[in-house]
Amino acid sequence: MASTGRGGGWLLRNGIVAGRRQDVAIRDGRIHRIGPDLDGTGYEVLDVTDRLVLPGFVETHIHPDKAFIADRTEGLRAGGPSAQTLVAELKKAFTVDDVYRRARRVMELAIRHGCTTMRAHVELDAFVETRGLEAMRRLQRELAGVLDLTLIAFAQEGIFNDGVTQDLLREALKSGVSTLGGCPYMDRDQRAHIDWFFETAQAFGVPLDFHADSSDDPAMLTSDYIAEQTIARGMQGRVTLGHLCTLDALEPAHRARVIEKLREARIHVISLPATELHVKGRADARKTWRGVTRLGELRDAGVNVAISTNNIVNPFTPYGHPDPLRQALVAAMAGHLGNLDQLAWLLDLVTTNAARAIGLEDYGLAEGRRADLVVLDARSPAEAITEQAEKLWVIKGGRVVARNSRTNELRIPG
Ligand SMILES: [Zn+2]
């Protein structure tokens, strides 16, 4: 079977598209038509009767460069070093080939799990220098047409702690990295850090992403300042914030004011529930703070919210796996999101909302759009999340890039 289908086209027959049983015709890499009972002449027909058809999953916040290193360290324990400290030490020994091999495994798994677009962080600092970037660039080239991979030049160690990070970030942007990523809580002066990132992003004309508000201390809050700066500098819609854990620790009235500012600044929020649940709340004996941002309240306020995998098999999330459908289940548990409309919304968080957060155009299940799709072995979003349904077909730009199946044999009487 040619990966582009007979005559260059696929017809997905009888899938559940936007809640109804419809066909999807794909030709020349694009969604040609959506509707019931389409003529299959000239297409290779795939029977996907009553299977959920979604636009391809989008990972918006993920760290392939530090994936699969949990076996190189003992991990988190009471009174022990933080995940940041553990990984910073390991990073010094990363080589280009080492990063390449681990990151490639992440990409292959992500594709297998229905991911058609990924925006990944790549760390630049005195410890790893440009070795991670070199490896990720190689993957970008190799996977062209299979996974759209864009990169964020990311300052995991802050920008005032060594003499090279600021230059490395600028050099990366000059050489074409498309997004700039800050991490205010890694520097003592968070506002100076934020200001530097806004100034640099404006100078290069690139969007900004911050790892923001990782603490349970309201005094460490920065998302309100970032929102003010976003508006003052006219960058509305071009700033994404990962984490926002501190929101969960604010008094309700204060939280509502911050959320309103985020909405006004058109900031995109990317929650990373698996990492928060592993890392946060380890010091508080009285009440275990779980650190996942307020997904439901952000939604109610009209803020664009996405979720993403973040860490894969490292001290931040030793059981992390690049499967957006798994993140949807984790978010459902962490955010009390179990009603049918909430479960349906969770799939938006790894598809359309995620695409919006990173400014993806030409995306979604509509005629004329690029044919990036995933077919799940489920009839509804609730069933897909509950059963962690298999991704039967993954189609990227009209090409089948993954085909998955599960075999179950139930040997019971009757
Ligand atoms: Zn992250």
Short mmCIF file of C-alpha atoms and ligand atoms in Angstrom, two decimals:
data_model
loop_
_atom_site.label_atom_id
_atom_site.label_comp_id
_atom_site.label_asym_id
_atom_site.label_seq_id
_atom_site.Cartn_x
_atom_site.Cartn_y
_atom_site.Cartn_z
CA MET A 1 0.00 0.00 0.00
CA ALA A 2 1.53 3.29 -1.09
CA SER A 3 1.74 5.71 1.80
CA THR A 4 -0.03 8.38 -0.22
CA GLY A 5 -2.89 6.06 -1.30
CA ARG A 6 -3.94 4.96 -4.76
CA GLY A 7 -3.79 7.85 -7.21
CA GLY A 8 -2.37 10.00 -4.46
CA GLY A 9 -5.54 9.98 -2.41
CA TRP A 10 -7.18 8.39 0.64
CA LEU A 11 -10.82 8.23 1.49
CA LEU A 12 -11.54 7.72 5.17
CA ARG A 13 -14.96 6.08 5.10
CA ASN A 14 -17.60 6.63 7.83
CA GLY A 15 -15.40 8.17 10.50
CA ILE A 16 -16.76 10.31 13.34
CA VAL A 17 -15.88 13.84 12.26
CA ALA A 18 -17.12 16.75 14.37
CA GLY A 19 -19.57 14.43 16.14
CA ARG A 20 -21.15 12.98 12.98
CA ARG A 21 -20.49 10.01 10.74
CA GLN A 22 -18.76 11.42 7.64
CA ASP A 23 -16.13 10.62 5.02
CA VAL A 24 -12.89 12.52 4.61
CA ALA A 25 -11.32 12.65 1.14
CA ILE A 26 -7.59 13.44 1.04
CA ARG A 27 -5.79 14.40 -2.14
CA ASP A 28 -2.43 16.05 -2.86
CA GLY A 29 -1.68 16.28 0.85
CA ARG A 30 -4.83 18.22 1.65
CA ILE A 31 -8.31 17.57 2.93
CA HIS A 32 -10.23 17.69 -0.30
CA ARG A 33 -13.77 17.08 0.97
CA ILE A 34 -15.63 16.19 4.15
CA GLY A 35 -19.17 14.84 3.99
CA PRO A 36 -21.35 11.73 4.02
CA ASP A 37 -21.24 9.13 1.21
CA LEU A 38 -18.43 10.67 -0.86
CA ASP A 39 -17.58 9.01 -4.17
CA GLY A 40 -14.61 6.71 -3.58
CA THR A 41 -13.58 6.46 -7.25
CA GLY A 42 -9.88 7.11 -7.62
CA TYR A 43 -9.20 6.88 -3.89
CA GLU A 44 -7.76 4.20 -1.69
CA VAL A 45 -10.58 3.65 0.78
CA LEU A 46 -9.89 3.10 4.47
CA ASP A 47 -12.84 1.80 6.45
CA VAL A 48 -12.82 3.78 9.69
CA THR A 49 -16.50 3.23 10.51
CA ASP A 50 -17.43 4.90 13.80
CA ARG A 51 -13.82 5.71 14.64
CA LEU A 52 -12.99 9.19 15.88
CA VAL A 53 -11.11 11.31 13.32
CA LEU A 54 -9.16 14.24 14.77
CA PRO A 55 -6.66 16.70 13.40
CA GLY A 56 -3.12 15.50 14.23
CA PHE A 57 -1.92 16.01 17.79
CA VAL A 58 0.30 19.01 18.46
CA GLU A 59 2.99 18.99 21.16
CA THR A 60 3.64 22.60 22.15
CA HIS A 61 6.02 22.15 25.09
CA ILE A 62 8.40 19.22 25.14
CA HIS A 63 12.09 18.57 25.92
CA PRO A 64 13.47 15.83 23.64
CA ASP A 65 17.06 16.93 24.39
CA LYS A 66 16.82 15.78 28.00
CA ALA A 67 14.57 12.76 27.49
CA PHE A 68 15.47 9.18 28.48
CA ILE A 69 18.07 9.99 31.12
CA ALA A 70 16.23 8.75 34.21
CA ASP A 71 18.60 5.78 34.36
CA ARG A 72 21.61 8.08 34.71
CA THR A 73 20.54 9.50 38.07
CA GLU A 74 18.79 8.39 41.23
CA GLY A 75 15.91 10.85 40.74
CA LEU A 76 13.98 12.91 43.28
CA ARG A 77 13.93 12.03 46.96
CA ALA A 78 13.09 13.89 50.17
CA GLY A 79 15.83 16.38 51.01
CA GLY A 80 17.73 15.54 47.81
CA PRO A 81 18.71 17.74 44.87
CA SER A 82 16.06 19.24 42.59
CA ALA A 83 15.37 17.89 39.11
CA GLN A 84 17.02 21.04 37.71
CA THR A 85 20.23 20.30 39.60
CA LEU A 86 20.28 16.64 38.62
CA VAL A 87 19.76 17.35 34.93
CA ALA A 88 22.22 20.28 34.86
CA GLU A 89 24.92 17.89 36.03
CA LEU A 90 24.03 15.24 33.43
CA LYS A 91 23.89 17.80 30.64
CA LYS A 92 27.61 18.46 30.81
CA ALA A 93 28.23 14.99 29.39
CA PHE A 94 25.65 15.20 26.56
CA THR A 95 27.15 14.74 23.11
CA VAL A 96 25.48 15.52 19.80
CA ASP A 97 25.00 11.81 19.06
CA ASP A 98 23.65 11.11 22.51
CA VAL A 99 21.04 13.88 22.26
CA TYR A 100 20.24 12.83 18.71
CA ARG A 101 19.55 9.20 19.64
CA ARG A 102 17.36 10.04 22.64
CA ALA A 103 15.47 12.81 20.86
CA ARG A 104 14.93 10.60 17.82
CA ARG A 105 13.25 8.03 20.07
CA VAL A 106 10.95 10.79 21.37
CA MET A 107 10.02 11.80 17.82
CA GLU A 108 9.32 8.24 16.74
CA LEU A 109 7.07 7.66 19.74
CA ALA A 110 5.31 10.99 19.25
CA ILE A 111 4.59 10.14 15.59
CA ARG A 112 3.40 6.69 16.61
CA HIS A 113 1.01 8.36 19.05
CA GLY A 114 -0.52 10.68 16.45
CA CYS A 115 1.60 13.80 16.77
CA THR A 116 1.99 15.64 13.46
CA THR A 117 3.49 18.91 14.75
CA MET A 118 5.88 19.57 17.59
CA ARG A 119 7.44 22.70 19.04
CA ALA A 120 10.35 21.54 21.16
CA HIS A 121 12.63 23.31 23.59
CA VAL A 122 16.34 23.04 23.05
CA GLU A 123 18.65 24.15 25.84
CA LEU A 124 21.53 26.53 25.23
CA ASP A 125 23.88 27.32 28.10
CA ALA A 126 27.42 26.85 29.41
CA PHE A 127 26.76 23.17 30.23
CA VAL A 128 25.52 21.87 26.89
CA GLU A 129 26.47 24.78 24.61
CA THR A 130 25.09 24.11 21.10
CA ARG A 131 25.29 20.30 21.11
CA GLY A 132 21.55 19.87 21.68
CA LEU A 133 20.72 22.36 18.95
CA GLU A 134 22.94 20.55 16.48
CA ALA A 135 21.20 17.24 17.19
CA MET A 136 17.71 18.75 16.96
CA ARG A 137 18.52 20.44 13.67
CA ARG A 138 19.53 17.10 12.23
CA LEU A 139 16.17 15.66 13.30
CA GLN A 140 14.34 18.61 11.79
CA ARG A 141 15.90 17.83 8.42
CA GLU A 142 15.46 14.08 8.63
CA LEU A 143 11.81 14.21 9.65
CA ALA A 144 10.70 16.87 7.17
CA GLY A 145 7.32 15.85 5.77
CA VAL A 146 6.66 13.37 8.60
CA LEU A 147 6.67 15.64 11.64
CA ASP A 148 6.79 19.43 11.54
CA LEU A 149 9.39 20.20 14.17
CA THR A 150 10.06 23.77 15.22
CA LEU A 151 12.48 24.76 17.95
CA ILE A 152 12.56 27.11 20.91
CA ALA A 153 15.98 28.48 21.91
CA PHE A 154 15.59 27.91 25.63
CA ALA A 155 17.47 29.28 28.65
CA GLN A 156 16.85 26.53 31.22
CA GLU A 157 19.72 27.77 33.41
CA GLY A 158 18.74 31.47 33.32
CA ILE A 159 20.69 34.18 31.50
CA PHE A 160 22.59 35.88 34.33
CA ASN A 161 24.36 32.82 35.76
CA ASP A 162 27.04 32.37 33.10
CA GLY A 163 28.70 34.55 30.51
CA VAL A 164 27.59 32.69 27.38
CA THR A 165 23.85 31.98 27.38
CA GLN A 166 22.70 35.37 26.10
CA ASP A 167 25.04 35.11 23.10
CA LEU A 168 24.09 31.49 22.43
CA LEU A 169 20.41 32.45 22.34
CA ARG A 170 21.03 35.36 19.98
CA GLU A 171 23.17 33.20 17.70
CA ALA A 172 20.44 30.55 17.59
CA LEU A 173 17.85 33.14 16.55
CA LYS A 174 20.21 34.53 13.92
CA SER A 175 20.61 31.06 12.48
CA GLY A 176 16.85 30.64 12.13
CA VAL A 177 15.47 29.16 15.36
CA SER A 178 11.94 30.50 15.31
CA THR A 179 10.99 31.02 18.97
CA LEU A 180 12.77 32.39 22.05
CA GLY A 181 12.25 30.68 25.41
CA GLY A 182 12.87 32.15 28.87
CA CYS A 183 12.77 30.75 32.38
CA PRO A 184 12.46 33.67 34.82
CA TYR A 185 12.54 31.59 38.01
CA MET A 186 16.11 30.46 37.24
CA ASP A 187 17.40 34.03 37.72
CA ARG A 188 17.34 36.04 40.95
CA ASP A 189 15.89 39.10 39.21
CA GLN A 190 12.90 37.66 37.40
CA ARG A 191 11.79 41.00 35.96
CA ALA A 192 15.21 41.76 34.48
CA HIS A 193 15.11 38.30 32.90
CA ILE A 194 11.64 38.90 31.45
CA ASP A 195 12.62 42.34 30.12
CA TRP A 196 15.69 40.89 28.35
CA PHE A 197 13.53 38.26 26.63
CA PHE A 198 10.95 40.78 25.45
CA GLU A 199 13.65 43.09 24.12
CA THR A 200 15.45 40.26 22.33
CA ALA A 201 12.24 38.78 20.91
CA GLN A 202 11.26 42.19 19.57
CA ALA A 203 14.69 42.77 18.08
CA PHE A 204 14.46 39.46 16.18
CA GLY A 205 10.71 39.57 15.52
CA VAL A 206 10.07 36.13 17.06
CA PRO A 207 7.35 34.85 19.43
CA LEU A 208 8.13 34.24 23.09
CA ASP A 209 7.65 31.26 25.32
CA PHE A 210 8.28 31.33 29.08
CA HIS A 211 8.51 28.58 31.63
CA ALA A 212 6.64 30.74 34.15
CA ASP A 213 5.46 30.53 37.75
CA SER A 214 6.70 27.16 38.88
CA SER A 215 6.50 28.03 42.60
CA ASP A 216 3.77 27.71 45.23
CA ASP A 217 4.85 31.09 46.66
CA PRO A 218 2.52 33.89 45.49
CA ALA A 219 5.40 36.37 45.91
CA MET A 220 7.17 34.65 42.99
CA LEU A 221 4.31 35.34 40.57
CA THR A 222 5.41 36.71 37.18
CA SER A 223 2.55 35.95 34.79
CA ASP A 224 0.83 39.26 35.68
CA TYR A 225 4.02 41.20 34.79
CA ILE A 226 4.47 39.16 31.60
CA ALA A 227 0.88 39.96 30.60
CA GLU A 228 1.48 43.70 31.21
CA GLN A 229 4.65 43.61 29.12
CA THR A 230 2.91 41.67 26.37
CA ILE A 231 0.33 44.43 26.03
CA ALA A 232 2.78 47.31 26.49
CA ARG A 233 4.98 45.92 23.71
CA GLY A 234 2.16 44.97 21.37
CA MET A 235 2.92 41.24 21.46
CA GLN A 236 -0.62 40.05 22.13
CA GLY A 237 -1.19 36.52 20.83
CA ARG A 238 2.57 35.87 20.45
CA VAL A 239 3.40 34.81 23.99
CA THR A 240 2.94 31.31 25.42
CA LEU A 241 3.37 30.44 29.09
CA GLY A 242 4.15 26.94 30.31
CA HIS A 243 3.40 25.72 33.86
CA LEU A 244 1.56 28.60 35.66
CA CYS A 245 1.55 26.48 38.82
CA THR A 246 1.49 29.54 41.09
CA LEU A 247 -2.03 30.36 39.88
CA ASP A 248 -3.14 27.30 41.82
CA ALA A 249 -1.73 28.80 45.06
CA LEU A 250 -3.34 32.27 44.82
CA GLU A 251 -6.40 33.49 46.69
CA PRO A 252 -9.43 33.19 44.40
CA ALA A 253 -9.94 36.95 43.89
CA HIS A 254 -6.25 37.47 43.08
CA ARG A 255 -6.31 34.48 40.74
CA ALA A 256 -9.30 35.89 38.88
CA ARG A 257 -7.48 39.20 38.35
CA VAL A 258 -4.40 37.44 36.96
CA ILE A 259 -6.51 35.27 34.64
CA GLU A 260 -8.27 38.39 33.36
CA LYS A 261 -4.88 39.93 32.55
CA LEU A 262 -3.81 36.78 30.70
CA ARG A 263 -6.99 36.92 28.67
CA GLU A 264 -6.51 40.60 27.88
CA ALA A 265 -2.93 39.95 26.72
CA ARG A 266 -4.14 37.00 24.60
CA ILE A 267 -1.53 34.80 26.26
CA HIS A 268 -1.67 31.09 25.48
CA VAL A 269 -1.38 28.85 28.53
CA ILE A 270 0.27 25.44 28.23
CA SER A 271 -0.27 23.18 31.21
CA LEU A 272 2.14 20.31 31.87
CA PRO A 273 0.17 18.16 34.27
CA ALA A 274 2.36 15.04 34.37
CA THR A 275 5.48 16.96 35.43
CA GLU A 276 3.63 19.08 38.01
CA LEU A 277 2.15 15.98 39.63
CA HIS A 278 5.58 14.38 39.92
CA VAL A 279 7.63 17.41 41.00
CA LYS A 280 5.35 19.68 43.04
CA GLY A 281 4.12 19.47 46.60
CA ARG A 282 6.98 17.40 47.96
CA ALA A 283 7.81 19.73 50.87
CA ASP A 284 4.40 20.46 52.33
CA ALA A 285 3.40 17.90 54.93
CA ARG A 286 0.03 19.42 55.80
CA LYS A 287 -1.51 19.80 52.38
CA THR A 288 -0.20 18.37 49.15
CA TRP A 289 -0.14 21.06 46.50
CA ARG A 290 -0.26 19.40 43.08
CA GLY A 291 0.69 22.46 41.07
CA VAL A 292 -1.41 21.94 37.95
CA THR A 293 -2.69 25.30 36.79
CA ARG A 294 -6.42 26.10 36.95
CA LEU A 295 -7.51 24.62 33.65
CA GLY A 296 -11.25 25.02 34.19
CA GLU A 297 -11.07 28.63 35.37
CA LEU A 298 -8.79 29.63 32.49
CA ARG A 299 -11.24 28.00 30.10
CA ASP A 300 -14.22 29.79 31.64
CA ALA A 301 -12.42 33.13 31.30
CA GLY A 302 -11.83 32.54 27.59
CA VAL A 303 -8.04 32.05 27.76
CA ASN A 304 -6.60 29.74 25.12
CA VAL A 305 -5.34 26.67 27.02
CA ALA A 306 -3.29 23.70 25.78
CA ILE A 307 -1.56 20.80 27.49
CA SER A 308 1.71 19.17 26.53
CA THR A 309 4.05 16.36 27.54
CA ASN A 310 7.06 18.39 28.72
CA ASN A 311 9.40 15.69 30.11
CA ILE A 312 10.15 12.14 29.01
CA VAL A 313 11.90 9.66 31.31
CA ASN A 314 14.05 12.09 33.27
CA PRO A 315 14.04 13.30 36.88
CA PHE A 316 11.23 15.80 36.16
CA THR A 317 8.89 13.02 34.97
CA PRO A 318 10.45 9.54 35.05
CA TYR A 319 7.35 7.98 33.46
CA GLY A 320 6.77 10.79 30.92
CA HIS A 321 5.81 9.60 27.43
CA PRO A 322 5.15 11.69 24.31
CA ASP A 323 1.50 10.72 23.98
CA PRO A 324 -0.94 13.66 23.99
CA LEU A 325 -3.87 11.33 24.67
CA ARG A 326 -2.18 10.28 27.91
CA GLN A 327 -1.74 13.95 28.88
CA ALA A 328 -5.47 14.41 28.35
CA LEU A 329 -6.17 11.67 30.90
CA VAL A 330 -3.66 13.09 33.37
CA ALA A 331 -5.23 16.54 33.00
CA ALA A 332 -8.70 15.08 33.50
CA MET A 333 -7.58 13.55 36.80
CA ALA A 334 -5.63 16.59 37.96
CA GLY A 335 -8.23 19.19 36.96
CA HIS A 336 -11.48 17.46 37.93
CA LEU A 337 -12.48 17.43 34.26
CA GLY A 338 -14.74 14.43 33.88
CA ASN A 339 -18.03 15.61 32.40
CA LEU A 340 -18.61 14.74 28.76
CA ASP A 341 -18.15 18.32 27.54
CA GLN A 342 -14.97 18.62 29.61
CA LEU A 343 -13.55 15.39 28.18
CA ALA A 344 -14.33 16.61 24.67
CA TRP A 345 -12.60 19.91 25.49
CA LEU A 346 -9.49 18.05 26.62
CA LEU A 347 -8.94 16.81 23.07
CA ASP A 348 -9.01 20.45 21.90
CA LEU A 349 -6.10 21.03 24.29
CA VAL A 350 -3.86 18.71 22.27
CA THR A 351 -5.21 19.66 18.83
CA THR A 352 -6.87 22.97 17.90
CA ASN A 353 -5.95 24.97 21.03
CA ALA A 354 -2.38 23.72 20.85
CA ALA A 355 -2.21 24.72 17.18
CA ARG A 356 -3.49 28.18 18.06
CA ALA A 357 -0.92 28.54 20.84
CA ILE A 358 1.96 28.16 18.42
CA GLY A 359 0.36 30.08 15.57
CA LEU A 360 -0.16 27.08 13.27
CA GLU A 361 -1.99 27.97 10.13
CA ASP A 362 -3.52 25.59 7.64
CA TYR A 363 -4.50 23.24 10.48
CA GLY A 364 -7.74 21.46 11.38
CA LEU A 365 -10.43 19.22 9.96
CA ALA A 366 -11.77 21.42 7.19
CA GLU A 367 -11.77 21.31 3.41
CA GLY A 368 -8.63 22.77 1.89
CA ARG A 369 -6.50 22.35 5.01
CA ARG A 370 -3.37 20.26 5.17
CA ALA A 371 -4.24 16.60 5.75
CA ASP A 372 -2.72 16.04 9.20
CA LEU A 373 -5.02 13.56 10.95
CA VAL A 374 -5.20 10.84 13.51
CA VAL A 375 -7.87 8.13 13.63
CA LEU A 376 -8.57 6.78 17.10
CA ASP A 377 -10.08 3.42 17.93
CA ALA A 378 -12.93 5.09 19.81
CA ARG A 379 -16.36 6.47 19.05
CA SER A 380 -16.16 9.60 21.19
CA PRO A 381 -13.64 11.82 23.00
CA ALA A 382 -14.74 10.38 26.35
CA GLU A 383 -14.12 6.85 25.14
CA ALA A 384 -10.80 7.82 23.56
CA ILE A 385 -9.51 9.28 26.84
CA THR A 386 -11.02 6.67 29.15
CA GLU A 387 -9.77 3.68 27.18
CA GLN A 388 -6.58 5.38 25.98
CA ALA A 389 -7.64 4.23 22.56
CA GLU A 390 -5.15 3.08 19.96
CA LYS A 391 -4.19 5.53 17.22
CA LEU A 392 -5.13 3.38 14.23
CA TRP A 393 -3.88 5.69 11.49
CA VAL A 394 -1.61 8.71 11.61
CA ILE A 395 -1.61 10.80 8.44
CA LYS A 396 0.79 13.67 7.83
CA GLY A 397 0.32 15.88 4.77
CA GLY A 398 -1.71 13.10 3.16
CA ARG A 399 0.89 10.36 3.84
CA VAL A 400 0.26 7.53 6.25
CA VAL A 401 3.20 7.82 8.65
CA ALA A 402 2.02 5.34 11.29
CA ARG A 403 -0.40 2.44 11.47
CA ASN A 404 -1.05 0.89 14.87
CA SER A 405 -3.15 -1.99 16.06
CA ARG A 406 -3.72 -3.90 19.27
CA THR A 407 -4.57 -7.51 19.61
CA ASN A 408 -6.69 -8.64 22.49
CA GLU A 409 -7.66 -12.24 23.14
CA LEU A 410 -10.22 -12.78 25.84
CA ARG A 411 -10.49 -16.44 26.87
CA ILE A 412 -13.59 -16.62 28.99
CA PRO A 413 -16.62 -18.89 28.82
CA GLY A 414 -20.04 -17.88 27.54
ZN ZN B 1 9.38 22.57 30.14
#
